[in-house]
mmCIF file of C-alpha atoms in Angstrom:
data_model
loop_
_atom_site.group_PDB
_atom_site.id
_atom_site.type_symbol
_atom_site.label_atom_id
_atom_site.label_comp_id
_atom_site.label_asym_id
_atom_site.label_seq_id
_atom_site.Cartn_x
_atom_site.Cartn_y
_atom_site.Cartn_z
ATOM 1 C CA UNK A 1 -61.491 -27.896 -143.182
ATOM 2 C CA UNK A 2 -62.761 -25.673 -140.132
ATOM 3 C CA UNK A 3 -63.503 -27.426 -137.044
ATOM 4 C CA UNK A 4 -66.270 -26.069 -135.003
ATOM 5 C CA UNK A 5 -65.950 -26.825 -131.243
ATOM 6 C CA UNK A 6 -68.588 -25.226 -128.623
ATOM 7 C CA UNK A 7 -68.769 -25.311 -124.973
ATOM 8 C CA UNK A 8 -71.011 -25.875 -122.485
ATOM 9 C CA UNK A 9 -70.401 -24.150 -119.241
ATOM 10 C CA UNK A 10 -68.811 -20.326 -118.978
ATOM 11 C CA UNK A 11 -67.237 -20.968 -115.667
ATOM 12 C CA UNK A 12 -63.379 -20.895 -115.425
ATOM 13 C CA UNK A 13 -62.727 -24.128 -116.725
ATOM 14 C CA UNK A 14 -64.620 -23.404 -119.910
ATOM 15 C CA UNK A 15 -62.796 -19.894 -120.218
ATOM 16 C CA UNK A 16 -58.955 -21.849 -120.243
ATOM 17 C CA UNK A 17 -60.588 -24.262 -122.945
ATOM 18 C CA UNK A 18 -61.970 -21.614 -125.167
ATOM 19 C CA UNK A 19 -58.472 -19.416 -124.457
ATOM 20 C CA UNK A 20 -57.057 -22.416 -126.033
ATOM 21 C CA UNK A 21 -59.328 -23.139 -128.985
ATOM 22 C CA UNK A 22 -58.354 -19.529 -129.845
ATOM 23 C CA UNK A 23 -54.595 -20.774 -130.500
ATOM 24 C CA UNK A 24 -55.496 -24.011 -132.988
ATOM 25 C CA UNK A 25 -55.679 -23.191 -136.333
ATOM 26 C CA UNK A 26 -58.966 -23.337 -138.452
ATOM 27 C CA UNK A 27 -60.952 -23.973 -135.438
ATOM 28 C CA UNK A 28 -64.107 -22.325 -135.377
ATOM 29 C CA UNK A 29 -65.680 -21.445 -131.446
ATOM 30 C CA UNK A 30 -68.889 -22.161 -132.596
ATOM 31 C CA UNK A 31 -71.383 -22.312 -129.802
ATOM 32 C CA UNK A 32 -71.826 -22.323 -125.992
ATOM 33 C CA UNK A 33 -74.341 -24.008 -124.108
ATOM 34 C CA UNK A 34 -75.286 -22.185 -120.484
ATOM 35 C CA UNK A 35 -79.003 -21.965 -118.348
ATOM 36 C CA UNK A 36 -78.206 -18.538 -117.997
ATOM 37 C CA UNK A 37 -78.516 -16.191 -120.809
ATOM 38 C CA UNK A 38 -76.448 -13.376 -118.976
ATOM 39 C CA UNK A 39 -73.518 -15.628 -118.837
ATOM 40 C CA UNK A 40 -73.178 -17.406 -121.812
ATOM 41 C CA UNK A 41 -73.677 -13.850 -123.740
ATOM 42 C CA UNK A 42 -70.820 -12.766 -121.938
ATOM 43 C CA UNK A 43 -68.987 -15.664 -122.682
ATOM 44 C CA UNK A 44 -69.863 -15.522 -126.592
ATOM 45 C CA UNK A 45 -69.033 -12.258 -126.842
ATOM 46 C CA UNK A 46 -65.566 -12.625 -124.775
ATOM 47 C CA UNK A 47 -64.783 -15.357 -127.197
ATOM 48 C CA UNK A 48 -66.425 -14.705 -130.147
ATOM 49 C CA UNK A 49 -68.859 -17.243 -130.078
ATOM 50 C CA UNK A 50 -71.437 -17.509 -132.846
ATOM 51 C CA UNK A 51 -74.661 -19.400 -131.618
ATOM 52 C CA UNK A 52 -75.518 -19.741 -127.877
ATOM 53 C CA UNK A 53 -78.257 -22.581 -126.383
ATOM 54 C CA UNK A 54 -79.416 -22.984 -122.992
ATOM 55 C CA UNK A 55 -79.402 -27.063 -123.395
ATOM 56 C CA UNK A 56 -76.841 -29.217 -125.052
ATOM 57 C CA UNK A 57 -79.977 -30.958 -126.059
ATOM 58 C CA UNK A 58 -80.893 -27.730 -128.292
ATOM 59 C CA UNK A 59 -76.910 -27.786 -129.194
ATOM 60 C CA UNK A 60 -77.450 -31.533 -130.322
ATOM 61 C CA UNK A 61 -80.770 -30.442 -132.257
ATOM 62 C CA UNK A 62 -79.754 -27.114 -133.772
ATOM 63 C CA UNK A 63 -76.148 -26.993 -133.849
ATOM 64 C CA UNK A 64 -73.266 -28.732 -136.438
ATOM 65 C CA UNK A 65 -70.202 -28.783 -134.205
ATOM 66 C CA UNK A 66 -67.651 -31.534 -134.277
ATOM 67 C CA UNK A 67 -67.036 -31.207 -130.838
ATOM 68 C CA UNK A 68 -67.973 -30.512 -127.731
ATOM 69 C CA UNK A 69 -65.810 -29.582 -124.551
ATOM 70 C CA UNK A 70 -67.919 -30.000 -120.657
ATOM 71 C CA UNK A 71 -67.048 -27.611 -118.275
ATOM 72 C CA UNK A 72 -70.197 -27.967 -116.242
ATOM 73 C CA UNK A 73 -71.099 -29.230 -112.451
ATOM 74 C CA UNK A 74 -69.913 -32.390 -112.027
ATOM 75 C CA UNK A 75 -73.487 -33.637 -112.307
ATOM 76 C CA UNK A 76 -74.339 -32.833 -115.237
ATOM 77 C CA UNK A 77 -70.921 -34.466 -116.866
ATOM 78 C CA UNK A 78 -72.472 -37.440 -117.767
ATOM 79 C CA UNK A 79 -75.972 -36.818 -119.254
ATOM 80 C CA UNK A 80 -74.132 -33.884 -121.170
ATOM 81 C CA UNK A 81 -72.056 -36.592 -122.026
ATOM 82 C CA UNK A 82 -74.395 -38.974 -123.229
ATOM 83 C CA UNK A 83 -76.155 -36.778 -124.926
ATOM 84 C CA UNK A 84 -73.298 -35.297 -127.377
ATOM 85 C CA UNK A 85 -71.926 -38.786 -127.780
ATOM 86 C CA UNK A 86 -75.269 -40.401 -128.722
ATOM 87 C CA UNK A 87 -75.694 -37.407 -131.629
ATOM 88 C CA UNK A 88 -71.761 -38.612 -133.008
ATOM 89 C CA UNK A 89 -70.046 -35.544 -131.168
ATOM 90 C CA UNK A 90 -67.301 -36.252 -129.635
ATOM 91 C CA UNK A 91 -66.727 -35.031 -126.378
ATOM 92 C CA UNK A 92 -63.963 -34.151 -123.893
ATOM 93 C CA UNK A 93 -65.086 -33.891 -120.197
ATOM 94 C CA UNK A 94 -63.733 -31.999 -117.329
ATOM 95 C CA UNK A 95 -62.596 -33.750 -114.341
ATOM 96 C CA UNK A 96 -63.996 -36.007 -112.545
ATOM 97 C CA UNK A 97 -65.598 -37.822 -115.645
ATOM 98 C CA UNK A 98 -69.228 -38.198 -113.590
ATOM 99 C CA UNK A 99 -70.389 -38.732 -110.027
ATOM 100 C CA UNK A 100 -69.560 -42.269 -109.916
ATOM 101 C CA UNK A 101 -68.141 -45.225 -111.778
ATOM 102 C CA UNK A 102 -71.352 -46.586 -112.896
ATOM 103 C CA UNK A 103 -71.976 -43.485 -115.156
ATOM 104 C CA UNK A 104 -68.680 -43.408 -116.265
ATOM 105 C CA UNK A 105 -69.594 -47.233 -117.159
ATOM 106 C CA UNK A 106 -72.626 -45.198 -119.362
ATOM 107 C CA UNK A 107 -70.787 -42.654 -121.162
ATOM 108 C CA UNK A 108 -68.007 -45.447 -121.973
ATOM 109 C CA UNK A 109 -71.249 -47.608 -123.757
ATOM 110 C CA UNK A 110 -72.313 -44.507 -125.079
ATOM 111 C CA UNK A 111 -68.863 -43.806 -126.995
ATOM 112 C CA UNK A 112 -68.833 -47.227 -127.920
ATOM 113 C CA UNK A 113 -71.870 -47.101 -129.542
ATOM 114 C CA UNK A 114 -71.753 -44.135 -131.333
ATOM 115 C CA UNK A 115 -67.973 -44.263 -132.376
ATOM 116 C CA UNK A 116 -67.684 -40.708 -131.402
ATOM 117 C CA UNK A 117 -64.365 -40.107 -129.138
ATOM 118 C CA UNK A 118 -64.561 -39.370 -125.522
ATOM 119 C CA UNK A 119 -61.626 -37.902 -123.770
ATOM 120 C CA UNK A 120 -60.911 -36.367 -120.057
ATOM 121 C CA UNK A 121 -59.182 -33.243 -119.196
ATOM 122 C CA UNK A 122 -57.128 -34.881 -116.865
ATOM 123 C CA UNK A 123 -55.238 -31.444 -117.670
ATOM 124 C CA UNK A 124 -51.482 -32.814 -116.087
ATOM 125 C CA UNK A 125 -50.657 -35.338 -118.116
ATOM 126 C CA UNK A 126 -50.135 -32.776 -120.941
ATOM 127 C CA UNK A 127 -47.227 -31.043 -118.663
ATOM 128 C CA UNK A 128 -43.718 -31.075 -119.756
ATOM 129 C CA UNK A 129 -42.307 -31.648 -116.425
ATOM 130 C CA UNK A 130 -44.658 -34.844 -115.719
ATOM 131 C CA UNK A 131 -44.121 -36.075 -119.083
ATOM 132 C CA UNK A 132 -40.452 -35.899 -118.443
ATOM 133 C CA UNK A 133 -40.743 -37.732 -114.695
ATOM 134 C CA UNK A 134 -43.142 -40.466 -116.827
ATOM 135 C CA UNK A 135 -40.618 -41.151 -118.913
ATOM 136 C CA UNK A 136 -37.190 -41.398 -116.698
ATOM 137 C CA UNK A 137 -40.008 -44.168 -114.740
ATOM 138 C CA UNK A 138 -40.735 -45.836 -117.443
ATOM 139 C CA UNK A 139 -37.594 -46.349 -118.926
ATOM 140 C CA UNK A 140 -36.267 -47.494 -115.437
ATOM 141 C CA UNK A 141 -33.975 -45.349 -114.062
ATOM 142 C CA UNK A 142 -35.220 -45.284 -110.897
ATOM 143 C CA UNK A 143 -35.549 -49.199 -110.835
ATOM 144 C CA UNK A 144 -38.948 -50.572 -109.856
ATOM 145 C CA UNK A 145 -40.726 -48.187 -108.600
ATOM 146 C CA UNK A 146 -41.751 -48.733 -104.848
ATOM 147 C CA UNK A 147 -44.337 -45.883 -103.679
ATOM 148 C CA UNK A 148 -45.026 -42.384 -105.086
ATOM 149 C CA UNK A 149 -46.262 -39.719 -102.032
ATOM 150 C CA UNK A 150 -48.512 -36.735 -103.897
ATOM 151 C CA UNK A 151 -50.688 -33.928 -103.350
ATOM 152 C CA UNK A 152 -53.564 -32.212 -104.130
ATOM 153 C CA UNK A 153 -54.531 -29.661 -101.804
ATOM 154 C CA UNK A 154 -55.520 -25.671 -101.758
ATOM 155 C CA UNK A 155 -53.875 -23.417 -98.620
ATOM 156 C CA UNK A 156 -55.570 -21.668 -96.894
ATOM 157 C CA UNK A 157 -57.907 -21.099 -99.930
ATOM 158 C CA UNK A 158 -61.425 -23.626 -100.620
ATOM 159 C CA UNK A 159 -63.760 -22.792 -103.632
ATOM 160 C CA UNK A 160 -67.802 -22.070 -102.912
ATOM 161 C CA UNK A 161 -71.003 -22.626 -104.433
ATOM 162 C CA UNK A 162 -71.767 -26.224 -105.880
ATOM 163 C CA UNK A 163 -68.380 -27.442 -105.174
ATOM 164 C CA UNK A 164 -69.710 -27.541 -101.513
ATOM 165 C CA UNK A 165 -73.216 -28.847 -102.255
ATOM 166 C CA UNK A 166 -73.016 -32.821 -102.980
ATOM 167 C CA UNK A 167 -75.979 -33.408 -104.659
ATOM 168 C CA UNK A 168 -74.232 -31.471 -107.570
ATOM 169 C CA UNK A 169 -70.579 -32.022 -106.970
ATOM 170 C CA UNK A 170 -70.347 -35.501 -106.080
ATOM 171 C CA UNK A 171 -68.064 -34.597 -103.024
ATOM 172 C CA UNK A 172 -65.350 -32.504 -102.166
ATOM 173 C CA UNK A 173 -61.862 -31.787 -102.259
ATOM 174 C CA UNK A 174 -61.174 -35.436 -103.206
ATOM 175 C CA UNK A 175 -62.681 -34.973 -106.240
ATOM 176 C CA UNK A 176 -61.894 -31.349 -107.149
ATOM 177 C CA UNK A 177 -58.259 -31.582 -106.151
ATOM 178 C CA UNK A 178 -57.231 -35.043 -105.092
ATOM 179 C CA UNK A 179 -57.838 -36.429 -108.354
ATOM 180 C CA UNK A 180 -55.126 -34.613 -109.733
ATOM 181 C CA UNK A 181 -52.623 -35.737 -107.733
ATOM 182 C CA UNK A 182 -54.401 -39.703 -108.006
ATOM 183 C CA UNK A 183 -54.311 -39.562 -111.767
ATOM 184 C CA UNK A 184 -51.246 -37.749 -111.880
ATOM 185 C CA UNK A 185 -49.632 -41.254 -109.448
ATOM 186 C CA UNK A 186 -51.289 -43.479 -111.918
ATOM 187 C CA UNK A 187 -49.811 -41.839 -115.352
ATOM 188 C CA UNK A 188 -45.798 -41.711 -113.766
ATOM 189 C CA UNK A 189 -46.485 -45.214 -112.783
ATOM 190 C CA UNK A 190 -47.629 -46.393 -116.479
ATOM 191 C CA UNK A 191 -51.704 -46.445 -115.492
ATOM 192 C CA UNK A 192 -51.216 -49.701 -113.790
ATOM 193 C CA UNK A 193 -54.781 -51.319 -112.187
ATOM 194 C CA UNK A 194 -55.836 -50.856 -108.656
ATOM 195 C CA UNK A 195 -55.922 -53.176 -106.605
ATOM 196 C CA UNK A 196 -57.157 -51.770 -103.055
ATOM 197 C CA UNK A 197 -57.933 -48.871 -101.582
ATOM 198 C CA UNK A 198 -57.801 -47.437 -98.174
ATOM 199 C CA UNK A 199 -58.951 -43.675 -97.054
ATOM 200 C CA UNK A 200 -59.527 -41.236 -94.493
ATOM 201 C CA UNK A 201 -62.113 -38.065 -95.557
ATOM 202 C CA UNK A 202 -63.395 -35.641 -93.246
ATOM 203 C CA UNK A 203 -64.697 -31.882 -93.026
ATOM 204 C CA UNK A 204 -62.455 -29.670 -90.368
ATOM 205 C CA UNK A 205 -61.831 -26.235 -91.749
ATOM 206 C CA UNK A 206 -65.829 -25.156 -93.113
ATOM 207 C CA UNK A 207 -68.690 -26.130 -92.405
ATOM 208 C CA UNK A 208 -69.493 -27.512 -95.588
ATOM 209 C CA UNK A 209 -71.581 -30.886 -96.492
ATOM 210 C CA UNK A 210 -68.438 -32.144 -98.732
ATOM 211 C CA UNK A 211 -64.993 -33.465 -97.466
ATOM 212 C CA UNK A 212 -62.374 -30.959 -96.998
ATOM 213 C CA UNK A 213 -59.655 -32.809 -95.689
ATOM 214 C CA UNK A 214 -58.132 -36.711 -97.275
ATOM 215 C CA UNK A 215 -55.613 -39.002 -97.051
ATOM 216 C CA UNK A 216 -55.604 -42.033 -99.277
ATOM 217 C CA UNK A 217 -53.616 -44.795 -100.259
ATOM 218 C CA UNK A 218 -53.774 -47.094 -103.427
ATOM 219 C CA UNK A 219 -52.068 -50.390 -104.000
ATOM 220 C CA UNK A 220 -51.267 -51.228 -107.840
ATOM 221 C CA UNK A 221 -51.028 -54.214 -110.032
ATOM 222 C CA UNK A 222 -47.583 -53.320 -110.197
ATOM 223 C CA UNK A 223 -46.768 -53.916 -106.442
ATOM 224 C CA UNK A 224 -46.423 -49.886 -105.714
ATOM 225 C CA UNK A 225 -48.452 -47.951 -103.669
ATOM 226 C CA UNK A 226 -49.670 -44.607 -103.289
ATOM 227 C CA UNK A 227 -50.057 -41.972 -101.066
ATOM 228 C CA UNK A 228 -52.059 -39.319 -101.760
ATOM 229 C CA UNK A 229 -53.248 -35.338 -99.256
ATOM 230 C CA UNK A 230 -56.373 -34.084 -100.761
ATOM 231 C CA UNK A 231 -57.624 -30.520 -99.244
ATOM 232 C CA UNK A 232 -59.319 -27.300 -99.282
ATOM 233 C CA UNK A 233 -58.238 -24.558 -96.514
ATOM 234 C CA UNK A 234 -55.394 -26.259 -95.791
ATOM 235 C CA UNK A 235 -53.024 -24.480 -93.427
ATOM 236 C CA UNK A 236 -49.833 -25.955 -95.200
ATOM 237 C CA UNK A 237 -48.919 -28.392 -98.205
ATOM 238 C CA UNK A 238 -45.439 -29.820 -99.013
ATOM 239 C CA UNK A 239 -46.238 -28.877 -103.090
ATOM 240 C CA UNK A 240 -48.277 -27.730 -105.675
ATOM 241 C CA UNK A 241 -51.279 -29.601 -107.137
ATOM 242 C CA UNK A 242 -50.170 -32.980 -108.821
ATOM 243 C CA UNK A 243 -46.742 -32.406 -107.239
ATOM 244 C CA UNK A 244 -45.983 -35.622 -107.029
ATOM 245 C CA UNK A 245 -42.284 -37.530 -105.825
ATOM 246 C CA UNK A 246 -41.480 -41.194 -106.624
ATOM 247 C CA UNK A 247 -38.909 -43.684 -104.611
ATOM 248 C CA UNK A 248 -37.796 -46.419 -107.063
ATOM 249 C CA UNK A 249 -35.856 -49.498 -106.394
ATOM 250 C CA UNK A 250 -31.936 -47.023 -107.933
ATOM 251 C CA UNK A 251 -33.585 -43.767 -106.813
ATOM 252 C CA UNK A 252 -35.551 -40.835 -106.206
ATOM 253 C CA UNK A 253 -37.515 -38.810 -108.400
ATOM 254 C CA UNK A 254 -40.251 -35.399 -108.069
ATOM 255 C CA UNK A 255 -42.115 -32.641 -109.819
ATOM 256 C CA UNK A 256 -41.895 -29.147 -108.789
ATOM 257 C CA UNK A 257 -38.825 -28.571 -109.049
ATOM 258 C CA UNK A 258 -38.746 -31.715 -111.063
ATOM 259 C CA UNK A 259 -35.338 -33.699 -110.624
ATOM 260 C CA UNK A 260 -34.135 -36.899 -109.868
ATOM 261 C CA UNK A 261 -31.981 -38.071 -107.668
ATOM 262 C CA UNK A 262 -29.977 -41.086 -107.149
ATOM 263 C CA UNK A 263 -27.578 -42.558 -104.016
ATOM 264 C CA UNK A 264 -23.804 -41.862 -104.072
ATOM 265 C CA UNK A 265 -21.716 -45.100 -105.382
ATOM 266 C CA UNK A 266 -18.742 -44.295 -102.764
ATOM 267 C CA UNK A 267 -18.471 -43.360 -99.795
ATOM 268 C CA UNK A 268 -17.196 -39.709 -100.378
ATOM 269 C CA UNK A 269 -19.507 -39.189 -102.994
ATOM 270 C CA UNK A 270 -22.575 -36.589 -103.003
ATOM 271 C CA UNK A 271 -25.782 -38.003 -104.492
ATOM 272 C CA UNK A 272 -26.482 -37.526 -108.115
ATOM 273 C CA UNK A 273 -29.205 -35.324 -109.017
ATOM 274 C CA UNK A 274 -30.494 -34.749 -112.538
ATOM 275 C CA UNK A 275 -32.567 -31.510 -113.281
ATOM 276 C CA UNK A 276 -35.926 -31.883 -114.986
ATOM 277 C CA UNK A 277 -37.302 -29.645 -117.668
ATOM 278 C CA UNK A 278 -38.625 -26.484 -115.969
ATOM 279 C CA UNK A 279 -41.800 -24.754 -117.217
ATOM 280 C CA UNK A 280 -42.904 -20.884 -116.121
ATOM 281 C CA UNK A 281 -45.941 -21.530 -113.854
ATOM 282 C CA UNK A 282 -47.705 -18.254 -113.209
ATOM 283 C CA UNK A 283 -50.942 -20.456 -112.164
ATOM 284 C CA UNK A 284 -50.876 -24.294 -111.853
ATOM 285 C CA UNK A 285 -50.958 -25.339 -114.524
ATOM 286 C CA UNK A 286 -50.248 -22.671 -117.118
ATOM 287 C CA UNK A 287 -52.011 -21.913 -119.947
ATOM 288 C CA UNK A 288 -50.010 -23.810 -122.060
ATOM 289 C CA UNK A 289 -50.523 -26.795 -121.002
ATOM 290 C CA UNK A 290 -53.970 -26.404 -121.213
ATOM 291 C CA UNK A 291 -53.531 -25.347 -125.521
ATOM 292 C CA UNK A 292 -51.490 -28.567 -125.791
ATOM 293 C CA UNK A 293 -54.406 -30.600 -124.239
ATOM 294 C CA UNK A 294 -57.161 -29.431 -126.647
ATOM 295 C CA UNK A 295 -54.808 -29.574 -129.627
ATOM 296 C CA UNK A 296 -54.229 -33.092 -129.347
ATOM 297 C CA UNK A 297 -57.714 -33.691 -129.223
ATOM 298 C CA UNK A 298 -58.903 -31.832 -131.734
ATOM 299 C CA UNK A 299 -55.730 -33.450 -133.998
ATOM 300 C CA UNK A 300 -56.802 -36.806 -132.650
ATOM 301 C CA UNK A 301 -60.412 -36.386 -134.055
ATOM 302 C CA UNK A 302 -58.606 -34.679 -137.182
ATOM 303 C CA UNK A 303 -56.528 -38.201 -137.718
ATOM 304 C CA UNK A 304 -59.442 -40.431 -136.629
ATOM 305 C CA UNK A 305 -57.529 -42.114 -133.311
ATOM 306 C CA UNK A 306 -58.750 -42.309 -129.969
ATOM 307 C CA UNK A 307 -57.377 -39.618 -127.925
ATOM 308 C CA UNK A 308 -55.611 -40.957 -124.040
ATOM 309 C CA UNK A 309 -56.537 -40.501 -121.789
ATOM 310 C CA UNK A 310 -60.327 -42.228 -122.913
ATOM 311 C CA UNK A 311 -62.889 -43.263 -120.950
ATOM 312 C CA UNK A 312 -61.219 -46.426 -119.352
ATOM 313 C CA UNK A 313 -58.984 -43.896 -117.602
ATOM 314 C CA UNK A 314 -61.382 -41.988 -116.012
ATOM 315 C CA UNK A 315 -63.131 -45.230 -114.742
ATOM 316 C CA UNK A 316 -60.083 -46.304 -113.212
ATOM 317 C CA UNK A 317 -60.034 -42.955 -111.762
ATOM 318 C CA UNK A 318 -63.936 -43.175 -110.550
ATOM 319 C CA UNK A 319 -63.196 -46.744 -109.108
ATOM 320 C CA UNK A 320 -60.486 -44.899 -106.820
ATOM 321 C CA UNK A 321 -62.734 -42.342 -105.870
ATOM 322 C CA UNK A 322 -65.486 -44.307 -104.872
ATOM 323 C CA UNK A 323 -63.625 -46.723 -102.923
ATOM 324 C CA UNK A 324 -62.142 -44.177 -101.039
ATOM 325 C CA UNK A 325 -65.009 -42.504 -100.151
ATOM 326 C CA UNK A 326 -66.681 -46.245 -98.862
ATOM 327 C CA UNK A 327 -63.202 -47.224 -97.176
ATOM 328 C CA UNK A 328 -63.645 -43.471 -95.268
ATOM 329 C CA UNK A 329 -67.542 -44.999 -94.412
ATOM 330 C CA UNK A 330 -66.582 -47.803 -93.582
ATOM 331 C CA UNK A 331 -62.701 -48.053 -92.280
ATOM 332 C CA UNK A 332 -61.490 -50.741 -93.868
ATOM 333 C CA UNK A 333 -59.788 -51.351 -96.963
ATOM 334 C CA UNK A 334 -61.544 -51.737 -100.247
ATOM 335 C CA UNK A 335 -60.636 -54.106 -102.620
ATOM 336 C CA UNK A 336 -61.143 -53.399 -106.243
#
């Protein structure tokens, strides 16, 4: 049976998503939702998109799609949301999930309610080399893991229009790039809670209304902390996006190059290091990991299970952010 899947937004997030859809079998692209009619014409004939709305309200009233992937502003993520869930579409959401934990509390109800799935893009956790790092954690070869250091930062590089504006972004390179490398922390640790929070956010390289420039640190259930850069027009970053290293209890372990590394037993020998799966990476990530993310949706929905990471993820995620941005306010540390 053909699944029909449309997509609101025609920015670049909604272009890798529909790139993908174009790889799953018997998937139909069946309609995009965009204000302007320039744009989403563009993107329905790039694509080969049959019907085109300017609301996801008229997408909820006119259209029969199964699905529906949000590539929008960050504040429209929720009410978009909402309003696909409430109409039994299910629903996977670009990152971050909403402007704040309380409507990521709403579209959680709403999923609940409806029965219709609701899954974030949290776009890393469908990479080979992180899945590989998760697992070596998980099954304890680096011992108990002790704190993970990550990063999520652009150099020399920041993006423009209402990714600076906070009224429709939320805020700034915190939660267009930090949240990466947070989520990415929380998936090689096993998604443990948090416990506390503690952040310093600031604006030093544009003069832009939204942070540019974070450091925060999370404490988990699991007695490991965090450490997390966030950062647009950076002059310098020690890695990629959600490159991410983690210092267990027997050894070392990082992404990009991913490897792990453990002490030397004697005292003539060199330390052991293990090399990690290696992936090409013309952009960060690639494409592929992108088609893996949809297809597991989509085969999710197919098999009726609820496709991880759900919506309690991205309120964990939400909690973090907030926090941060109220320990940065405030200077203290937030307990959650």
């Amino acid at each position: 049976m053909t699944f029909r899947i449309a997509f609101t937004g025609t920015g670049w997030a909604a272009k890798v998503h529909a790139r993908a859809a174009q790889t799953i079998p018997d998937v139909e692209l069946a309609a995009v939702v965009n204000h302007q009619p320039e744009s989403r014409a563009a993107f329905a004939a790039q694509f080969g998109v049959k019907h085109q709305y300017q609301t996801v309200a008229e997408l909820v009233e006119k259209g029969q799609v199964d699905a529906l992937v949000i590539g929008t502003p960050n504040y429209l993520h929720a009410p978009e949301t909402k309003a696909a869930l409430n109409a039994s579409i299910h629903v996977m959401v670009e990152k971050p999930m909403a402007m704040n934990a309380a409507e990521a509390v709403q579209m959680i109800e709403a999923s609940r309610k409806s029965g219709a799935f609701l899954m974030l893009a949290h776009c890393f956790r469908f990479d080979p080399e992180i899945i590989w790092l998760r697992e070596q954690v998980l099954q304890g070869a680096l011992g108990r893991p002790i704190r993970t250091k990550g990063y999520g930062v652009h150099v020399a590089w920041g993006p423009g229009g209402w990714f600076t504006e906070k009224r429709l972004s939320g805020g700034g390179a915190l939660v267009d790039m930090g949240i990466h490398a947070i989520d990415t922390a929380s998936f090689l640790l096993g998604d443990p809670d948090p416990v506390s929070v503690y952040a310093r956010i600031g604006t030093y390289y544009h003069e832009n209304e939204v942070d540019d420039t974070g450091i925060i640190i999370v404490n988990w259930e699991n007695g490991a902390t965090s450490y997390v850069e966030s950062g647009w027009w950076q002059p310098h970053a020690d890695g990629p996006c959600a490159a991410t290293q983690v210092y267990g209890t027997l050894g070392f372990g990082q992404l990009f190059p991913t490897k792990l590394k453990f002490k030397a037993t004697g005292d003539d020998q060199e330390p052991t290091v293990l090399a990690g799966p290696t992936i090409d990476r013309p952009m960060n990530p690639p494409q592929s990991v992108y088609d893996a993310q949809l297809s597991y949706f989509i085969e999710c929905i197919r098999e009726s299970r609820a496709p991880q990471p759900g919506g309690e993820i991205g309120l964990q995620t939400m909690r973090i952010l907030d926090a941060a941005y109220e320990s940065a306010q405030a200077d203290r540390v937030v307990e959650l």
